[in-house]
GROMACS .gro file of C-alpha atoms in nm:
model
  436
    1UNK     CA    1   0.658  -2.460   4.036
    2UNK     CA    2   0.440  -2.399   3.755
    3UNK     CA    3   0.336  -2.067   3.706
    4UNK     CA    4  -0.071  -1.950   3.616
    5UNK     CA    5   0.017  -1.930   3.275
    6UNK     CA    6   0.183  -2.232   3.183
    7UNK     CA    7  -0.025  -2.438   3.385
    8UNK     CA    8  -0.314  -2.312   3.178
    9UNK     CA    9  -0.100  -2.392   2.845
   10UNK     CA   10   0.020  -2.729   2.949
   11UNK     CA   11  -0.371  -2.864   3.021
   12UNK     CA   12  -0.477  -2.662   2.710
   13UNK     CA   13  -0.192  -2.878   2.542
   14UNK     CA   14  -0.268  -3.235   2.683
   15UNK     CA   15  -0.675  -3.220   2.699
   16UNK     CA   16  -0.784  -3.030   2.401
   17UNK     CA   17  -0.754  -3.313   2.181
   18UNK     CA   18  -0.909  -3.523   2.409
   19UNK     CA   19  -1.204  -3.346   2.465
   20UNK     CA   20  -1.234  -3.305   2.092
   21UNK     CA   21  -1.235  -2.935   2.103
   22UNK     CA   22  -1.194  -2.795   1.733
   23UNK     CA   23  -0.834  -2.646   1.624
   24UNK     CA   24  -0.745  -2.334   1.437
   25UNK     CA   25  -0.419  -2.483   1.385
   26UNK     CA   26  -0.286  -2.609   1.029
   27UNK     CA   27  -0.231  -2.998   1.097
   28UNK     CA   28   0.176  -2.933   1.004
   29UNK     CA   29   0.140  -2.559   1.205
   30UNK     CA   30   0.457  -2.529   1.499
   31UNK     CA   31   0.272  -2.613   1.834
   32UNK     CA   32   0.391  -2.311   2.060
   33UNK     CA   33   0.579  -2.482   2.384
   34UNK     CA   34   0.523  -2.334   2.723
   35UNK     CA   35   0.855  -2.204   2.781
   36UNK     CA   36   0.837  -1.931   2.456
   37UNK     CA   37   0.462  -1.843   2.619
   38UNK     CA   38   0.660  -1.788   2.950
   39UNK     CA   39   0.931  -1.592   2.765
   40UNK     CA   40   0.673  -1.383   2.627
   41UNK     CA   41   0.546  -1.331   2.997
   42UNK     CA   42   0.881  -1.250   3.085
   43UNK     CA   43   0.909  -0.944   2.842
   44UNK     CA   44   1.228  -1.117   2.642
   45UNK     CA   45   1.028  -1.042   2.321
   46UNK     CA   46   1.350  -1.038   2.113
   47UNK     CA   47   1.472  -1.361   2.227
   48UNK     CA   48   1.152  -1.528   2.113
   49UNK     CA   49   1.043  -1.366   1.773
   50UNK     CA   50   1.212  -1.591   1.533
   51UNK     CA   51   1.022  -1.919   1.741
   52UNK     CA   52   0.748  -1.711   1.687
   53UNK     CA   53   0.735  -1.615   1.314
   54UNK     CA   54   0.881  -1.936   1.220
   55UNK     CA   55   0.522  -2.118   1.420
   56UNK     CA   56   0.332  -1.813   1.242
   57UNK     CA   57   0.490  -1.954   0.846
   58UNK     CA   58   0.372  -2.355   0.967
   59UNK     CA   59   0.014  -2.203   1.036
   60UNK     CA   60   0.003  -2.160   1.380
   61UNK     CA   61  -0.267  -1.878   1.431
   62UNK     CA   62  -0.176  -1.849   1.783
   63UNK     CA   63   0.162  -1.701   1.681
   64UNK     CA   64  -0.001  -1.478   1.445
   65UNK     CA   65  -0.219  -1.365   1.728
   66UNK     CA   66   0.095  -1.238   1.929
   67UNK     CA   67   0.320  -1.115   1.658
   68UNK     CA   68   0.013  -0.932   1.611
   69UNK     CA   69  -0.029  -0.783   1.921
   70UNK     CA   70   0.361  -0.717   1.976
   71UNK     CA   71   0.320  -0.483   1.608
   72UNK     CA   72   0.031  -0.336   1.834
   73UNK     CA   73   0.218  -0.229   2.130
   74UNK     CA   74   0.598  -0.229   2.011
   75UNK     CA   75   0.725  -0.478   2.175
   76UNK     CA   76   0.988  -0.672   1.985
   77UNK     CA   77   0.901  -0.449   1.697
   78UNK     CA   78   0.840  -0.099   1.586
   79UNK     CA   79   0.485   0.013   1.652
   80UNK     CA   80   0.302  -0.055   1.305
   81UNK     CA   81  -0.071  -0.044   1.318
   82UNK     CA   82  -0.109  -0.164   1.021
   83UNK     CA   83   0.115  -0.474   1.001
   84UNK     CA   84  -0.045  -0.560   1.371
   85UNK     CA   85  -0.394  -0.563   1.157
   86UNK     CA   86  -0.295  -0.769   0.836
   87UNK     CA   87  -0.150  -1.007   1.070
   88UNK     CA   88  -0.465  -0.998   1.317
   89UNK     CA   89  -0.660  -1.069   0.976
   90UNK     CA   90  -0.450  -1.344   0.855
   91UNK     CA   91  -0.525  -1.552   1.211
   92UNK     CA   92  -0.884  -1.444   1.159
   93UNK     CA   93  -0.891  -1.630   0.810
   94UNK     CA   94  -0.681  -1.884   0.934
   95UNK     CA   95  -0.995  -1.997   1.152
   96UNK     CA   96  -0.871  -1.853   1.517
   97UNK     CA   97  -1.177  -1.737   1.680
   98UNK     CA   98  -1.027  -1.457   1.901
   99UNK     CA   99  -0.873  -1.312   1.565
  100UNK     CA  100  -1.196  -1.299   1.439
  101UNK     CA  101  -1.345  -1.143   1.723
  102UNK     CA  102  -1.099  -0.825   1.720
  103UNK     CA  103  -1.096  -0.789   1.323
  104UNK     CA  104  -1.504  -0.719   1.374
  105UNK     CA  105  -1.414  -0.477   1.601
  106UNK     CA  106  -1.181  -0.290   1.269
  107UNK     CA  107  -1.337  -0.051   1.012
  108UNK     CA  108  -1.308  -0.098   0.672
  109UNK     CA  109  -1.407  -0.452   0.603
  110UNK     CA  110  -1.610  -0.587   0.297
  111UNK     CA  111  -1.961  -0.713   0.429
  112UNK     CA  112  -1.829  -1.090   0.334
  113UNK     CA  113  -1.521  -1.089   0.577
  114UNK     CA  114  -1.767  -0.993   0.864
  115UNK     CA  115  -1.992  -1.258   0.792
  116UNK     CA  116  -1.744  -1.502   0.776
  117UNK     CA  117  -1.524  -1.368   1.084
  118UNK     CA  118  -1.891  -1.321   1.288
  119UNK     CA  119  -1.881  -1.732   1.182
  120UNK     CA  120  -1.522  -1.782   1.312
  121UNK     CA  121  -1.586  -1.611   1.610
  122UNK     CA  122  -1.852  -1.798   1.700
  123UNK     CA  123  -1.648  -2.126   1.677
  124UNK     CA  124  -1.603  -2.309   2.042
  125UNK     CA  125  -1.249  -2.435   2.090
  126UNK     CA  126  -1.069  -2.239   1.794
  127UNK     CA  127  -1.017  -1.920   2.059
  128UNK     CA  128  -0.678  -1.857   2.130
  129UNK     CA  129  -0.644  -2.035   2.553
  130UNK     CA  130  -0.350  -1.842   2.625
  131UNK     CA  131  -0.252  -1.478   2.604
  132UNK     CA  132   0.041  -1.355   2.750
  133UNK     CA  133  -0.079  -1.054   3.048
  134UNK     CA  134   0.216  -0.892   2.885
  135UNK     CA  135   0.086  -0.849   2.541
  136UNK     CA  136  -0.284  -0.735   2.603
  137UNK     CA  137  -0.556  -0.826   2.889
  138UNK     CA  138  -0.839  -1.041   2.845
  139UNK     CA  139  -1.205  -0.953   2.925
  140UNK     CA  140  -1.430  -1.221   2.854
  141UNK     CA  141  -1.393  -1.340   2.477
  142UNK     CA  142  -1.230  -0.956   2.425
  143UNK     CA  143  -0.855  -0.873   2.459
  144UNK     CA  144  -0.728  -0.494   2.460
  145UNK     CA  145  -0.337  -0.454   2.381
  146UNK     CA  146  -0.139  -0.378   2.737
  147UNK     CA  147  -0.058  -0.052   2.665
  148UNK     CA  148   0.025   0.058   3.025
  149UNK     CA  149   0.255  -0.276   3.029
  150UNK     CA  150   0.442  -0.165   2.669
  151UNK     CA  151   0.484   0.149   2.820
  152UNK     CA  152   0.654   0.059   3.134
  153UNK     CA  153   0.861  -0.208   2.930
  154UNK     CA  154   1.038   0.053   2.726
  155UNK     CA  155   1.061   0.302   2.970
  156UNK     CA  156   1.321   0.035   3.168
  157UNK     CA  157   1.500   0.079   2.834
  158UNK     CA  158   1.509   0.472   2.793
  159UNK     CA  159   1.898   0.465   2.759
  160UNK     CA  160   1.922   0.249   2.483
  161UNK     CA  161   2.002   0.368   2.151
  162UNK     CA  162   1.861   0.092   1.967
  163UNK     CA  163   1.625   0.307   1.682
  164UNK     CA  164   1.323   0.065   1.694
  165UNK     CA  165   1.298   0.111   2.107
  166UNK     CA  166   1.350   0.445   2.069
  167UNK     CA  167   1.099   0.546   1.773
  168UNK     CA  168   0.833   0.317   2.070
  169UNK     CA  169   0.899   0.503   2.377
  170UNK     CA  170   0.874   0.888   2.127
  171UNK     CA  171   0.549   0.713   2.078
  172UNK     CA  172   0.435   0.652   2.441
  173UNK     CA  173   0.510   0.969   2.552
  174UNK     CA  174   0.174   1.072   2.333
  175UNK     CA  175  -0.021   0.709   2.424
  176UNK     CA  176   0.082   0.711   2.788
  177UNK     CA  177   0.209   0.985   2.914
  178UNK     CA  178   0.106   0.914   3.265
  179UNK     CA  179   0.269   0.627   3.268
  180UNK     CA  180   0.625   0.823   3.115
  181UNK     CA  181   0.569   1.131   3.260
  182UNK     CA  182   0.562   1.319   2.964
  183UNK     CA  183   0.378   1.598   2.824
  184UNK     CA  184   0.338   1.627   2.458
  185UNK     CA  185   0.633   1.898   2.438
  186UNK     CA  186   0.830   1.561   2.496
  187UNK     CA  187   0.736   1.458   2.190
  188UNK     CA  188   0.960   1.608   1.932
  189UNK     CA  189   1.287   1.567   2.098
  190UNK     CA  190   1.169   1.174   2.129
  191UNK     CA  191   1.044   1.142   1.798
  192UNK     CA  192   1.396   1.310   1.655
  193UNK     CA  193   1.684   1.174   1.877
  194UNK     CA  194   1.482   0.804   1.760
  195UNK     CA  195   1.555   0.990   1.353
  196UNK     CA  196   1.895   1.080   1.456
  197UNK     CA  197   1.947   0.690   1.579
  198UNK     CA  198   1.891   0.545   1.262
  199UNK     CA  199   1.496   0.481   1.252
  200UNK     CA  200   1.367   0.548   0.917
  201UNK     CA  201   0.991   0.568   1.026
  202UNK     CA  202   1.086   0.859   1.280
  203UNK     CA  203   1.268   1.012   0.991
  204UNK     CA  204   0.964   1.019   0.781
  205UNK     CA  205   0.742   1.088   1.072
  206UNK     CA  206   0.992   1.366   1.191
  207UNK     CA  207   0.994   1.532   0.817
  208UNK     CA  208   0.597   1.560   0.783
  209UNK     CA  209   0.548   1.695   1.113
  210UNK     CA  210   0.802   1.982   1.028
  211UNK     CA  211   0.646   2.033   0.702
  212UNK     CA  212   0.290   2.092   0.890
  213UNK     CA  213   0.418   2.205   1.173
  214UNK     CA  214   0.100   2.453   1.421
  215UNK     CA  215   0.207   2.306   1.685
  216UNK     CA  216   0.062   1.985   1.612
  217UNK     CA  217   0.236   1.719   1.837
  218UNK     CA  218   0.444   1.992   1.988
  219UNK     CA  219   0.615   2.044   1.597
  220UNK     CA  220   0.664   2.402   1.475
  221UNK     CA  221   0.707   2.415   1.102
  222UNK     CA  222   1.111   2.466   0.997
  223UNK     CA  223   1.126   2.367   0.643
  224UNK     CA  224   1.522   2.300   0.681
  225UNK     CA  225   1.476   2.002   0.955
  226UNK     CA  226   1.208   1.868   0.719
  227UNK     CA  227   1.462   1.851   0.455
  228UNK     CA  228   1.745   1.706   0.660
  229UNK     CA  229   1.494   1.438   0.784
  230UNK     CA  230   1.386   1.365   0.421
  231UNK     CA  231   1.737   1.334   0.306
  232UNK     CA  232   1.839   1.105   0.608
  233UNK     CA  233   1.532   0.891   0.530
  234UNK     CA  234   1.657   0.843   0.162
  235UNK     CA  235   2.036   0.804   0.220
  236UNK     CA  236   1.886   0.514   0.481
  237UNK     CA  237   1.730   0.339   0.213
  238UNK     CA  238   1.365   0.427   0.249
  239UNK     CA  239   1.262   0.323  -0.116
  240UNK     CA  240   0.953   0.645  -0.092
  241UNK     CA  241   1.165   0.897   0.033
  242UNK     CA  242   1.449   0.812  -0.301
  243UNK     CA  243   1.175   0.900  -0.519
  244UNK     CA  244   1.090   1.214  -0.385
  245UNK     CA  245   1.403   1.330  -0.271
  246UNK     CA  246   1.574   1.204  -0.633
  247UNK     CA  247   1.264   1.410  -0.846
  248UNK     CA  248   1.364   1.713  -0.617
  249UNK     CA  249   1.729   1.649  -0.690
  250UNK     CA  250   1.594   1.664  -1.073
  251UNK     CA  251   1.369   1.972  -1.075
  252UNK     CA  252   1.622   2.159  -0.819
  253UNK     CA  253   1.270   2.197  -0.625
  254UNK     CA  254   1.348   2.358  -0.256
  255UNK     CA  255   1.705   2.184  -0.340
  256UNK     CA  256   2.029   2.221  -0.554
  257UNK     CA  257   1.945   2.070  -0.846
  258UNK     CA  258   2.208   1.763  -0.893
  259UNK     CA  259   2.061   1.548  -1.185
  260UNK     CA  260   2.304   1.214  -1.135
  261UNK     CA  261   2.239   1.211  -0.827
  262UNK     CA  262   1.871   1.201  -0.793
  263UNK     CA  263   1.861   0.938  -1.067
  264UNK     CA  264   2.114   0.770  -0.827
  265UNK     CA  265   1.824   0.752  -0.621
  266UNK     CA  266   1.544   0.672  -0.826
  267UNK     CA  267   1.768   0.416  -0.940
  268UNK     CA  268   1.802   0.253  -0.558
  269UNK     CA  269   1.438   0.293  -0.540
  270UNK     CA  270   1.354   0.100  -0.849
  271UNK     CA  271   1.663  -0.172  -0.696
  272UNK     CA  272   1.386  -0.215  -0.444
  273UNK     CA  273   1.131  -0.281  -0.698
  274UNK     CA  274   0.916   0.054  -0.618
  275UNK     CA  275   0.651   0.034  -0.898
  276UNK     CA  276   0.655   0.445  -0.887
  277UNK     CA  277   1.031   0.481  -0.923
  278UNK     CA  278   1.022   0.211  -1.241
  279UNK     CA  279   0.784   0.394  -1.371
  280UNK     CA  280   0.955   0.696  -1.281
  281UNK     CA  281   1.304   0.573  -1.486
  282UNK     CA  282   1.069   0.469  -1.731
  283UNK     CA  283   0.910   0.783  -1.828
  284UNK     CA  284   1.302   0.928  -1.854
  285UNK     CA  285   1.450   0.675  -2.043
  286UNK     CA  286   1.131   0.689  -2.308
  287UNK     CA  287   1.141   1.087  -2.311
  288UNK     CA  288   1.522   1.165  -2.397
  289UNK     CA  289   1.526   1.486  -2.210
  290UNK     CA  290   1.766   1.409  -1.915
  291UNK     CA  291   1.916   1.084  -2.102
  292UNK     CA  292   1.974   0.928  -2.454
  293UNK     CA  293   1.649   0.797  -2.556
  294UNK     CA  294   1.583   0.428  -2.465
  295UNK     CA  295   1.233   0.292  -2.530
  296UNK     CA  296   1.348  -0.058  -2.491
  297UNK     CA  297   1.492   0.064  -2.132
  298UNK     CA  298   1.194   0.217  -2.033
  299UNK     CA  299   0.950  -0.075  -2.182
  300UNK     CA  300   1.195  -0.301  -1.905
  301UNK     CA  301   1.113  -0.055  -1.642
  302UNK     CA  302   0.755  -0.056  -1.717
  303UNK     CA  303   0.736  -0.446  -1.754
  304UNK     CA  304   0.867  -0.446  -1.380
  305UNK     CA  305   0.621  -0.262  -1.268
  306UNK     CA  306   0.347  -0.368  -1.424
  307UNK     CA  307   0.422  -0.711  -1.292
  308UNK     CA  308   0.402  -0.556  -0.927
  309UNK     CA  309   0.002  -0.463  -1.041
  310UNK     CA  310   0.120  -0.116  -1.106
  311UNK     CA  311  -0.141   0.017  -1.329
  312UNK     CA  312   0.048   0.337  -1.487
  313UNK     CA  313   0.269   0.061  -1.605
  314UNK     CA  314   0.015  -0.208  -1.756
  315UNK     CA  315  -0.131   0.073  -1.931
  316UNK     CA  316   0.184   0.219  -2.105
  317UNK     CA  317   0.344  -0.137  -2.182
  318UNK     CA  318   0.051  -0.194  -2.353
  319UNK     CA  319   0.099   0.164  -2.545
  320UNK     CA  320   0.465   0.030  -2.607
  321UNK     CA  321   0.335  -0.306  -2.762
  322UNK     CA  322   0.046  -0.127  -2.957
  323UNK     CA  323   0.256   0.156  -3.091
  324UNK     CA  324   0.633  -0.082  -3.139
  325UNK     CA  325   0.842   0.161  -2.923
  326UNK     CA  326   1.104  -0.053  -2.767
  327UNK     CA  327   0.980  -0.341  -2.929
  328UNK     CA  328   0.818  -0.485  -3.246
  329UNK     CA  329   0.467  -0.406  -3.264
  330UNK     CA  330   0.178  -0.617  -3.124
  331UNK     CA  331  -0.166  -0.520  -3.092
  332UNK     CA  332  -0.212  -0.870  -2.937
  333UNK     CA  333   0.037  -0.813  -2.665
  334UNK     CA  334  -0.117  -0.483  -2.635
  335UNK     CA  335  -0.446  -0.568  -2.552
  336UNK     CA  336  -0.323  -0.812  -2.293
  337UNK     CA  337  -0.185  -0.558  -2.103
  338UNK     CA  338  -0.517  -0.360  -2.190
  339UNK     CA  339  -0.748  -0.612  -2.046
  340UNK     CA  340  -0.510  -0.638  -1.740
  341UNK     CA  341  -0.553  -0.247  -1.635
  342UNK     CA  342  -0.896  -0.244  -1.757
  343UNK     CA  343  -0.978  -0.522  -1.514
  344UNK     CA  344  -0.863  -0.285  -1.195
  345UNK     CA  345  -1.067  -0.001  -1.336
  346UNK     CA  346  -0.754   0.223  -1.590
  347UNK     CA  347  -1.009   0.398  -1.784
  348UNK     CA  348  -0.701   0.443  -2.068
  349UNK     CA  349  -0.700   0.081  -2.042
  350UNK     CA  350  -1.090   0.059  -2.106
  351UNK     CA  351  -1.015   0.305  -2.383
  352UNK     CA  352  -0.729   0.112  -2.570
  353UNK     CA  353  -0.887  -0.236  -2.516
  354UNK     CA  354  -1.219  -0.072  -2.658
  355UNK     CA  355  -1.041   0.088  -2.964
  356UNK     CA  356  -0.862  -0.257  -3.060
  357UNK     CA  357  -1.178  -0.426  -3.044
  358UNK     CA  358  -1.378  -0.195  -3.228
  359UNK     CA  359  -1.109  -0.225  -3.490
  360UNK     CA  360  -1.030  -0.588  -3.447
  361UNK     CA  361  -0.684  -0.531  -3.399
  362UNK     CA  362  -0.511  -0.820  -3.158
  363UNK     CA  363  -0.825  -0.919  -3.053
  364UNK     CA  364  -1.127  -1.052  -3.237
  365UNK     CA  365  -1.392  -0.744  -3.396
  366UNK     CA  366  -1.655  -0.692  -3.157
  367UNK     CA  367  -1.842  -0.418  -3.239
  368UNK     CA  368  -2.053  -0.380  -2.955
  369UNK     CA  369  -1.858  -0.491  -2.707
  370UNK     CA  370  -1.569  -0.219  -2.872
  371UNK     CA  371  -1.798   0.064  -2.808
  372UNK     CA  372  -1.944  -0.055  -2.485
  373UNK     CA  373  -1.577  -0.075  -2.328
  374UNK     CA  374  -1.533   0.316  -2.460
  375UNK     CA  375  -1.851   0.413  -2.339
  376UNK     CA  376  -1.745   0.321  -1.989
  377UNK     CA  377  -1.394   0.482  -2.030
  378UNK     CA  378  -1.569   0.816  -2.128
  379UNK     CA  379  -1.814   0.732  -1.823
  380UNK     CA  380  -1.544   0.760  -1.621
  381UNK     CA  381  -1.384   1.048  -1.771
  382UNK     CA  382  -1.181   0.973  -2.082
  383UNK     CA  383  -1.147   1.248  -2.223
  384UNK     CA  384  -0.965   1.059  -2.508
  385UNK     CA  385  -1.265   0.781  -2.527
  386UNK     CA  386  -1.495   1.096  -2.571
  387UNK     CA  387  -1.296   1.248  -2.843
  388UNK     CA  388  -1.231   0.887  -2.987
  389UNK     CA  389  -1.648   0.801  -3.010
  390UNK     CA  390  -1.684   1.174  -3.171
  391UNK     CA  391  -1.440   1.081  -3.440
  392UNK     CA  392  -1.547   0.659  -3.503
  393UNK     CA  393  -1.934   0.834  -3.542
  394UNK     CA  394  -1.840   1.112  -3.741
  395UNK     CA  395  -1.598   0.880  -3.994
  396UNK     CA  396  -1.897   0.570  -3.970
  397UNK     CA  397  -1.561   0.368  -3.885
  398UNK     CA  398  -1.698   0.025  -3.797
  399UNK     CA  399  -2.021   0.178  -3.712
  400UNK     CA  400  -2.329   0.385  -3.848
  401UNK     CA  401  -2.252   0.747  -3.954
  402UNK     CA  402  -2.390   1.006  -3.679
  403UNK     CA  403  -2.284   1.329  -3.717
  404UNK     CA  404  -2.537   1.447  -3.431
  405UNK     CA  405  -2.373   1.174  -3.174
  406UNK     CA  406  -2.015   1.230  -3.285
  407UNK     CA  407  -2.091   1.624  -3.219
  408UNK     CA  408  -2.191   1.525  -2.869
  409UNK     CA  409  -1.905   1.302  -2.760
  410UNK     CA  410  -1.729   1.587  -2.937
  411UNK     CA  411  -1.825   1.883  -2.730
  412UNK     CA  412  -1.825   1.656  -2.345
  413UNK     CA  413  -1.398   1.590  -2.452
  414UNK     CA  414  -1.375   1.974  -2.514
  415UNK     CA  415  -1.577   2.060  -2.228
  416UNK     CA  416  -1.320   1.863  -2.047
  417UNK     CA  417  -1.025   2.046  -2.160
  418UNK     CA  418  -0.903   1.837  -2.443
  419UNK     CA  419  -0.673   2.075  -2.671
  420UNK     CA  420  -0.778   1.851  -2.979
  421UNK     CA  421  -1.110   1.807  -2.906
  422UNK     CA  422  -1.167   2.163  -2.850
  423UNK     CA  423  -0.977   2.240  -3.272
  424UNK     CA  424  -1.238   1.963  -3.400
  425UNK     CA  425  -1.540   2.091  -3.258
  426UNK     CA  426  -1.435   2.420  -3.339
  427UNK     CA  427  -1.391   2.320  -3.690
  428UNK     CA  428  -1.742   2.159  -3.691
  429UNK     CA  429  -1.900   2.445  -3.541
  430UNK     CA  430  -1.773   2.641  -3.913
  431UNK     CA  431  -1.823   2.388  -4.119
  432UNK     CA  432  -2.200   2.294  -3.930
  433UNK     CA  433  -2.090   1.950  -3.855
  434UNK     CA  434  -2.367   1.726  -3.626
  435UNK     CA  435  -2.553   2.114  -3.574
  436UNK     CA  436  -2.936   2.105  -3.720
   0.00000   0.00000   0.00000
């Protein structure tokens, strides 16, 4: 006999198309089959994920909806808020109505992704018909994650020693204790014995709330089981936790300093194409102080990066390309990479993109626009734009002489701390440059 659930899934199945009820679904989107709905009901997450993400690739915002709501409550997966809400928002722009509904319900979003979710939402037929009892409840066109049913769920599996169960139940002993029986001193011997079997998020988790410590979540600050936890997270592979643990291993910071081995690290960091740890190797292999200098090692680095959107990197390939370290020199190049960082707001970008065109160097001379691009890196607190305006006005290079504006561009870089800025104006100040 059919149960309440896939009856409902089977007549959503046969009818909807008849009664011309609009889709969310892509036209080539995986249709979901009854039995993986019933699996779901079933709590054999695990069994069903791969059916699941595999529908979610074709376009099926249904599955999106669930893998969502299994990141929500840990069930199949580690707990991860944040995945559970970019997949919630993918559904949503997909067209699923229910999606829509909950991502209105999020912080954060732009006033143009609530008017067009408020639009979704609105949108007969495109709600999601069937939602597992297992994964959340339904309340008219609302659903709320079933925590109290997550909760229970791993509980039954409290002597496993898989990490990703274990990191989930250390969680519910904080989100529903009455339902575990817990108290909050539960929490650190949860949180670590889900460290100790193998999960790196515990190990991260573990390793800040030793570092904070007060009694916050039960932790009391011990600066040694932050440091085991931090190393465990690295040696595991945790790409964040390499960088910090390999620039400790470097500066002998709280740790015996082992060079080779934290640039083992960095190195496994940057393997995993972590923009910070590229730029990291970078900045070593272009400096010569822990190994041979290599600018055209370092401008490789940087290019990986910057192709990730890192914007340290943009802005220093384009330094490598406008100054020929590491390669031949090309102000054109250079103000490619310029325009890229300027574009997500790198005031050094603004600043070198601004000085090229003022100069017409790789780019065509644009006087005004030149200036106007420095003027809004100094706006936003170039202290090198500053210093760079006081210097073009004061020389009349490209534009009028102004001794009185270069003094004031001048004296805002020194203001700002600028060593340089601070011998020029000083030398003015003698010599009664741009002072009536």
């Amino acid at each position: 006999m059919l149960t309440h659930t896939q009856l409902l899934a089977l007549l959503v199945g046969l009818f909807a198309p008849l009664w011309g009820l609009p889709t969310s679904q892509s036209p080539a989107a995986i249709v979901l089959d009854i039995d993986l709905v019933e699996s779901l009901e079933e709590g054999q997450f695990a069994a069903v994920r791969g059916r699941l993400e595999q529908a979610a690739k074709s376009g099926n915002t249904d599955a999106l909806l669930y893998l969502s709501l299994m990141h929500r409550t840990g069930l199949g997966y580690e707990m991860d808020r944040d995945r559970s809400i970019a997949l919630m928002r993918k559904a949503a722009d997909a067209g699923n109505a229910t999606a829509a509904l909950e991502m209105l319900e999020e912080e954060g979003s732009t006033p143009e992704e609530s008017a067009r979710w408020r639009a979704t939402s609105r949108m007969t037929g495109s709600q999601t018909k069937v939602i597992p009892s297992s994964l959340a409840t339904r309340s008219w066109n609302s659903i709320s994650p079933n925590l109290d049913y997550a909760a229970r769920w791993h509980l039954d599996q409290r002597d496993s020693t898989d990490p990703v169960i274990l990191f989930n139940l250390a969680e519910y002993t904080l989100l529903a204790p009455s339902v575990m029986g817990t108290t909050m001193d539960d929490y650190p011997p949860a949180l670590t014995r889900a460290a100790e079997a193998g999960s790196i998020t515990a190990m991260k988790k573990a390793r800040m709330l030793f570092t904070i410590g007060e009694g916050i979540f039960g932790f009391q600050k011990d600066a040694e089981a932050a440091r085991k936890y931090h190393l465990m997270a690295a040696e595991a592979g945790d790409a964040e936790a390499q960088l910090d643990v390999g620039r400790d291993l470097i500066e002998g910071d709280d740790i015996a300093q082992d060079i080779n081995r934290g640039l083992v690290l960095l190195e496994k960091a940057a393997a995993q194409n972590y923009p910070e740890a590229l730029e990291e190797l970078a900045d070593i292999h272009a400096s010569g102080t822990l190994v041979p200098r290599d600018n055209p090692r370092a401008l490789n680095y940087r290019l990986r990066a910057a192709e990730l959107g890192y914007e340290d990197s943009i802005d220093n390939a384009g330094w490598h390309y406008e100054n020929g370290r590491g390669v031949a020199r090309d102000p054109a190049k250079a103000a490619e990479f310029f325009q890229r960082s300027s574009a997500i707001g790198s005031r050094y970008g603004m600043y070198r993109l601004g000085a090229l065109t003022l100069a017409g160097e790789g780019v065509e001379p644009d006087v005004e626009l030149g200036l106007s691009l420095l003027e809004k890196a100094a706006d936003a607190d170039s202290r090198l734009a500053m210093k760079y305006l006081g210097d073009v006005f004061h020389q009349g290079s490209h534009v009028e002489q102004d001794d009185e504006l270069a003094f004031e561009w001048m004296e805002r870089a020194a203001q700002e701390g600028l060593n340089s800025a601070q011998y020029t104006l000083g030398r003015w100040l003698i010599d009664g440059v741009g002072i009536d």
